[in-house]
């Protein structure tokens, strides 16, 4: 009695499922490689040269300028960084903060090359209206462990490809405005 062998031209259900699974695996691997190669690089911020510049008081009003340098480090070897916006805030505690001015023309609209460092000056003015009515825990210059919050809107460019804009928010703490030699790395 002759044995019937299936024709090699016909695909069995097992072969179809196996090819579909291998095709899906290859598609996932290609998508992962493309996603990792086009993902934005990390930008690391840090604060250095934090100082206090006291201003003369007239007996009732007391104010001071808090100066710092914000350092942006593009760690990518291929992508350049473009900044659309950059701002900073100085926080003394969870309820008391004030905005800082940042030299935005130094970065906004300009390209930070791969592996490049960009230094941006920042400053803030803290002004106490009346020493008699100010809260007792606030003293100008007595901020050994302040926090600087940096907010940036960036996009990355690799050759002709450009990513969508990303919002980056990092916290730099502790920043000691009395010790100029400190260097504080910021965290996401």
PDB file of C-alpha atoms in Angstrom:
ATOM      1  CA  UNK A   1       0.000   0.000   0.000  1.00  0.00           C
ATOM      2  CA  UNK A   2       1.435   3.321  -1.006  1.00  0.00           C
ATOM      3  CA  UNK A   3       2.137   5.929   1.722  1.00  0.00           C
ATOM      4  CA  UNK A   4       0.812   9.357   1.017  1.00  0.00           C
ATOM      5  CA  UNK A   5       3.322  12.115   1.717  1.00  0.00           C
ATOM      6  CA  UNK A   6       2.155  15.686   1.768  1.00  0.00           C
ATOM      7  CA  UNK A   7       3.270  17.918  -1.051  1.00  0.00           C
ATOM      8  CA  UNK A   8       6.088  20.323  -0.267  1.00  0.00           C
ATOM      9  CA  UNK A   9       4.242  23.137  -2.008  1.00  0.00           C
ATOM     10  CA  UNK A  10       1.546  23.263   0.609  1.00  0.00           C
ATOM     11  CA  UNK A  11       2.223  24.969   3.905  1.00  0.00           C
ATOM     12  CA  UNK A  12       0.928  23.367   7.004  1.00  0.00           C
ATOM     13  CA  UNK A  13      -0.597  25.356   9.836  1.00  0.00           C
ATOM     14  CA  UNK A  14       2.482  24.703  11.958  1.00  0.00           C
ATOM     15  CA  UNK A  15       4.760  26.244   9.339  1.00  0.00           C
ATOM     16  CA  UNK A  16       2.523  29.293   8.962  1.00  0.00           C
ATOM     17  CA  UNK A  17       2.482  29.887  12.728  1.00  0.00           C
ATOM     18  CA  UNK A  18       6.253  29.398  12.937  1.00  0.00           C
ATOM     19  CA  UNK A  19       6.928  31.873  10.100  1.00  0.00           C
ATOM     20  CA  UNK A  20       4.500  34.393  11.617  1.00  0.00           C
ATOM     21  CA  UNK A  21       6.238  34.139  14.996  1.00  0.00           C
ATOM     22  CA  UNK A  22       9.687  34.551  13.428  1.00  0.00           C
ATOM     23  CA  UNK A  23       8.443  37.524  11.403  1.00  0.00           C
ATOM     24  CA  UNK A  24       7.049  39.149  14.556  1.00  0.00           C
ATOM     25  CA  UNK A  25      10.308  38.540  16.403  1.00  0.00           C
ATOM     26  CA  UNK A  26      12.312  40.154  13.600  1.00  0.00           C
ATOM     27  CA  UNK A  27       9.923  43.149  13.484  1.00  0.00           C
ATOM     28  CA  UNK A  28      10.234  43.655  17.262  1.00  0.00           C
ATOM     29  CA  UNK A  29      14.032  43.450  17.067  1.00  0.00           C
ATOM     30  CA  UNK A  30      14.153  46.014  14.229  1.00  0.00           C
ATOM     31  CA  UNK A  31      11.773  48.334  16.115  1.00  0.00           C
ATOM     32  CA  UNK A  32      13.895  48.066  19.272  1.00  0.00           C
ATOM     33  CA  UNK A  33      17.105  48.888  17.398  1.00  0.00           C
ATOM     34  CA  UNK A  34      15.499  51.886  15.661  1.00  0.00           C
ATOM     35  CA  UNK A  35      13.949  53.084  18.921  1.00  0.00           C
ATOM     36  CA  UNK A  36      17.252  52.880  20.820  1.00  0.00           C
ATOM     37  CA  UNK A  37      19.241  54.570  18.076  1.00  0.00           C
ATOM     38  CA  UNK A  38      16.748  57.429  17.731  1.00  0.00           C
ATOM     39  CA  UNK A  39      16.020  57.883  21.436  1.00  0.00           C
ATOM     40  CA  UNK A  40      17.181  61.216  22.786  1.00  0.00           C
ATOM     41  CA  UNK A  41      20.508  61.320  24.577  1.00  0.00           C
ATOM     42  CA  UNK A  42      20.791  62.363  28.179  1.00  0.00           C
ATOM     43  CA  UNK A  43      21.531  65.953  29.079  1.00  0.00           C
ATOM     44  CA  UNK A  44      23.162  66.420  32.447  1.00  0.00           C
ATOM     45  CA  UNK A  45      22.872  69.710  34.279  1.00  0.00           C
ATOM     46  CA  UNK A  46      24.962  70.928  37.176  1.00  0.00           C
ATOM     47  CA  UNK A  47      25.371  74.120  39.187  1.00  0.00           C
ATOM     48  CA  UNK A  48      28.739  75.643  39.951  1.00  0.00           C
ATOM     49  CA  UNK A  49      30.072  78.957  41.281  1.00  0.00           C
ATOM     50  CA  UNK A  50      27.043  79.627  43.488  1.00  0.00           C
ATOM     51  CA  UNK A  51      27.632  82.882  45.370  1.00  0.00           C
ATOM     52  CA  UNK A  52      25.769  85.555  47.299  1.00  0.00           C
ATOM     53  CA  UNK A  53      26.322  89.187  46.484  1.00  0.00           C
ATOM     54  CA  UNK A  54      24.796  91.248  49.277  1.00  0.00           C
ATOM     55  CA  UNK A  55      23.409  94.614  48.361  1.00  0.00           C
ATOM     56  CA  UNK A  56      23.489  97.600  50.710  1.00  0.00           C
ATOM     57  CA  UNK A  57      20.417  97.950  52.890  1.00  0.00           C
ATOM     58  CA  UNK A  58      18.750 101.128  53.972  1.00  0.00           C
ATOM     59  CA  UNK A  59      17.877  99.796  57.407  1.00  0.00           C
ATOM     60  CA  UNK A  60      14.453  98.399  56.547  1.00  0.00           C
ATOM     61  CA  UNK A  61      14.840  96.686  53.213  1.00  0.00           C
ATOM     62  CA  UNK A  62      17.344  93.927  52.750  1.00  0.00           C
ATOM     63  CA  UNK A  63      18.149  92.214  49.498  1.00  0.00           C
ATOM     64  CA  UNK A  64      20.843  90.152  47.908  1.00  0.00           C
ATOM     65  CA  UNK A  65      21.725  88.671  44.543  1.00  0.00           C
ATOM     66  CA  UNK A  66      22.181  84.935  44.278  1.00  0.00           C
ATOM     67  CA  UNK A  67      24.516  84.145  41.371  1.00  0.00           C
ATOM     68  CA  UNK A  68      25.275  80.746  39.852  1.00  0.00           C
ATOM     69  CA  UNK A  69      26.489  79.107  36.672  1.00  0.00           C
ATOM     70  CA  UNK A  70      24.349  76.429  35.103  1.00  0.00           C
ATOM     71  CA  UNK A  71      26.343  73.831  33.145  1.00  0.00           C
ATOM     72  CA  UNK A  72      24.572  71.741  30.481  1.00  0.00           C
ATOM     73  CA  UNK A  73      26.454  68.640  29.325  1.00  0.00           C
ATOM     74  CA  UNK A  74      25.401  66.943  26.071  1.00  0.00           C
ATOM     75  CA  UNK A  75      26.709  63.406  26.519  1.00  0.00           C
ATOM     76  CA  UNK A  76      25.703  62.203  23.066  1.00  0.00           C
ATOM     77  CA  UNK A  77      28.387  61.394  20.520  1.00  0.00           C
ATOM     78  CA  UNK A  78      26.049  61.916  17.559  1.00  0.00           C
ATOM     79  CA  UNK A  79      23.140  64.242  18.387  1.00  0.00           C
ATOM     80  CA  UNK A  80      23.242  67.986  18.864  1.00  0.00           C
ATOM     81  CA  UNK A  81      20.916  69.701  21.340  1.00  0.00           C
ATOM     82  CA  UNK A  82      18.765  72.723  20.586  1.00  0.00           C
ATOM     83  CA  UNK A  83      17.149  74.664  23.426  1.00  0.00           C
ATOM     84  CA  UNK A  84      13.757  76.329  22.909  1.00  0.00           C
ATOM     85  CA  UNK A  85      13.467  77.585  26.483  1.00  0.00           C
ATOM     86  CA  UNK A  86      15.467  77.528  29.709  1.00  0.00           C
ATOM     87  CA  UNK A  87      14.448  78.715  33.162  1.00  0.00           C
ATOM     88  CA  UNK A  88      15.425  78.209  36.794  1.00  0.00           C
ATOM     89  CA  UNK A  89      13.977  78.635  40.280  1.00  0.00           C
ATOM     90  CA  UNK A  90      15.646  78.762  43.680  1.00  0.00           C
ATOM     91  CA  UNK A  91      13.850  76.986  46.516  1.00  0.00           C
ATOM     92  CA  UNK A  92      14.722  77.523  50.165  1.00  0.00           C
ATOM     93  CA  UNK A  93      12.140  75.032  51.385  1.00  0.00           C
ATOM     94  CA  UNK A  94       8.987  73.363  50.054  1.00  0.00           C
ATOM     95  CA  UNK A  95       6.923  76.548  50.297  1.00  0.00           C
ATOM     96  CA  UNK A  96       9.416  79.378  49.676  1.00  0.00           C
ATOM     97  CA  UNK A  97      10.865  79.847  46.207  1.00  0.00           C
ATOM     98  CA  UNK A  98      11.626  82.617  43.775  1.00  0.00           C
ATOM     99  CA  UNK A  99      12.369  82.728  40.050  1.00  0.00           C
ATOM    100  CA  UNK A 100      15.889  83.085  38.778  1.00  0.00           C
ATOM    101  CA  UNK A 101      16.923  84.907  35.634  1.00  0.00           C
ATOM    102  CA  UNK A 102      18.922  82.832  33.167  1.00  0.00           C
ATOM    103  CA  UNK A 103      21.038  84.170  30.317  1.00  0.00           C
ATOM    104  CA  UNK A 104      18.783  82.538  27.709  1.00  0.00           C
ATOM    105  CA  UNK A 105      20.388  84.197  24.645  1.00  0.00           C
ATOM    106  CA  UNK A 106      23.465  82.099  25.446  1.00  0.00           C
ATOM    107  CA  UNK A 107      21.573  78.894  24.602  1.00  0.00           C
ATOM    108  CA  UNK A 108      18.126  79.495  23.086  1.00  0.00           C
ATOM    109  CA  UNK A 109      18.233  79.265  19.315  1.00  0.00           C
ATOM    110  CA  UNK A 110      21.771  77.915  19.325  1.00  0.00           C
ATOM    111  CA  UNK A 111      23.141  74.430  18.809  1.00  0.00           C
ATOM    112  CA  UNK A 112      25.048  72.532  21.470  1.00  0.00           C
ATOM    113  CA  UNK A 113      27.354  70.122  19.626  1.00  0.00           C
ATOM    114  CA  UNK A 114      27.692  66.445  20.552  1.00  0.00           C
ATOM    115  CA  UNK A 115      29.837  65.994  23.642  1.00  0.00           C
ATOM    116  CA  UNK A 116      29.779  69.737  24.329  1.00  0.00           C
ATOM    117  CA  UNK A 117      29.457  71.724  27.543  1.00  0.00           C
ATOM    118  CA  UNK A 118      27.487  74.954  27.724  1.00  0.00           C
ATOM    119  CA  UNK A 119      27.763  77.347  30.646  1.00  0.00           C
ATOM    120  CA  UNK A 120      24.891  79.730  31.319  1.00  0.00           C
ATOM    121  CA  UNK A 121      24.903  82.473  33.931  1.00  0.00           C
ATOM    122  CA  UNK A 122      21.972  82.669  36.307  1.00  0.00           C
ATOM    123  CA  UNK A 123      21.002  85.068  39.073  1.00  0.00           C
ATOM    124  CA  UNK A 124      18.112  85.863  41.359  1.00  0.00           C
ATOM    125  CA  UNK A 125      17.263  88.755  43.609  1.00  0.00           C
ATOM    126  CA  UNK A 126      15.857  87.976  47.021  1.00  0.00           C
ATOM    127  CA  UNK A 127      14.181  90.968  48.593  1.00  0.00           C
ATOM    128  CA  UNK A 128      12.831  91.224  52.122  1.00  0.00           C
ATOM    129  CA  UNK A 129      10.297  93.995  52.439  1.00  0.00           C
ATOM    130  CA  UNK A 130      10.469  94.679  56.118  1.00  0.00           C
ATOM    131  CA  UNK A 131      12.691  93.012  58.706  1.00  0.00           C
ATOM    132  CA  UNK A 132      10.009  93.405  61.406  1.00  0.00           C
ATOM    133  CA  UNK A 133       7.335  91.518  59.454  1.00  0.00           C
ATOM    134  CA  UNK A 134       9.437  88.881  57.708  1.00  0.00           C
ATOM    135  CA  UNK A 135       9.128  85.256  58.813  1.00  0.00           C
ATOM    136  CA  UNK A 136      11.744  84.428  61.413  1.00  0.00           C
ATOM    137  CA  UNK A 137      13.144  81.463  59.463  1.00  0.00           C
ATOM    138  CA  UNK A 138      14.128  83.537  56.401  1.00  0.00           C
ATOM    139  CA  UNK A 139      17.483  85.259  56.479  1.00  0.00           C
ATOM    140  CA  UNK A 140      19.203  86.543  53.362  1.00  0.00           C
ATOM    141  CA  UNK A 141      22.390  84.608  52.807  1.00  0.00           C
ATOM    142  CA  UNK A 142      21.544  81.944  55.355  1.00  0.00           C
ATOM    143  CA  UNK A 143      20.704  79.277  52.792  1.00  0.00           C
ATOM    144  CA  UNK A 144      23.288  76.561  53.097  1.00  0.00           C
ATOM    145  CA  UNK A 145      21.189  73.945  51.348  1.00  0.00           C
ATOM    146  CA  UNK A 146      19.035  75.560  48.691  1.00  0.00           C
ATOM    147  CA  UNK A 147      17.609  73.744  45.705  1.00  0.00           C
ATOM    148  CA  UNK A 148      17.873  75.011  42.145  1.00  0.00           C
ATOM    149  CA  UNK A 149      15.194  73.670  39.804  1.00  0.00           C
ATOM    150  CA  UNK A 150      15.999  73.839  36.083  1.00  0.00           C
ATOM    151  CA  UNK A 151      13.332  73.539  33.394  1.00  0.00           C
ATOM    152  CA  UNK A 152      14.340  73.288  29.736  1.00  0.00           C
ATOM    153  CA  UNK A 153      12.522  72.609  26.495  1.00  0.00           C
ATOM    154  CA  UNK A 154      14.894  70.851  24.094  1.00  0.00           C
ATOM    155  CA  UNK A 155      14.962  68.914  20.859  1.00  0.00           C
ATOM    156  CA  UNK A 156      17.730  66.823  19.359  1.00  0.00           C
ATOM    157  CA  UNK A 157      19.113  66.703  15.849  1.00  0.00           C
ATOM    158  CA  UNK A 158      21.034  63.864  14.262  1.00  0.00           C
ATOM    159  CA  UNK A 159      22.163  64.629  10.722  1.00  0.00           C
ATOM    160  CA  UNK A 160      18.890  65.659   9.044  1.00  0.00           C
ATOM    161  CA  UNK A 161      16.601  63.859  11.517  1.00  0.00           C
ATOM    162  CA  UNK A 162      14.997  65.909  14.272  1.00  0.00           C
ATOM    163  CA  UNK A 163      13.165  64.683  17.375  1.00  0.00           C
ATOM    164  CA  UNK A 164      10.032  66.093  18.893  1.00  0.00           C
ATOM    165  CA  UNK A 165      10.487  68.681  21.689  1.00  0.00           C
ATOM    166  CA  UNK A 166      11.106  67.297  25.170  1.00  0.00           C
ATOM    167  CA  UNK A 167      10.532  69.012  28.505  1.00  0.00           C
ATOM    168  CA  UNK A 168      13.419  68.419  30.894  1.00  0.00           C
ATOM    169  CA  UNK A 169      13.043  69.215  34.598  1.00  0.00           C
ATOM    170  CA  UNK A 170      15.900  68.570  36.996  1.00  0.00           C
ATOM    171  CA  UNK A 171      16.557  69.368  40.639  1.00  0.00           C
ATOM    172  CA  UNK A 172      19.983  70.491  41.815  1.00  0.00           C
ATOM    173  CA  UNK A 173      20.445  70.038  45.538  1.00  0.00           C
ATOM    174  CA  UNK A 174      22.051  70.951  47.810  1.00  0.00           C
ATOM    175  CA  UNK A 175      23.364  74.203  46.400  1.00  0.00           C
ATOM    176  CA  UNK A 176      25.360  76.174  48.955  1.00  0.00           C
ATOM    177  CA  UNK A 177      25.485  79.838  47.953  1.00  0.00           C
ATOM    178  CA  UNK A 178      28.038  80.592  50.678  1.00  0.00           C
ATOM    179  CA  UNK A 179      30.691  78.180  49.425  1.00  0.00           C
ATOM    180  CA  UNK A 180      31.784  79.103  45.897  1.00  0.00           C
ATOM    181  CA  UNK A 181      33.832  75.948  45.455  1.00  0.00           C
ATOM    182  CA  UNK A 182      30.815  73.631  45.433  1.00  0.00           C
ATOM    183  CA  UNK A 183      29.744  71.769  42.337  1.00  0.00           C
ATOM    184  CA  UNK A 184      26.284  70.234  42.466  1.00  0.00           C
ATOM    185  CA  UNK A 185      25.022  67.643  39.988  1.00  0.00           C
ATOM    186  CA  UNK A 186      21.336  67.724  39.140  1.00  0.00           C
ATOM    187  CA  UNK A 187      18.953  64.760  39.139  1.00  0.00           C
ATOM    188  CA  UNK A 188      15.809  64.026  37.135  1.00  0.00           C
TER     189      UNK A 188
END
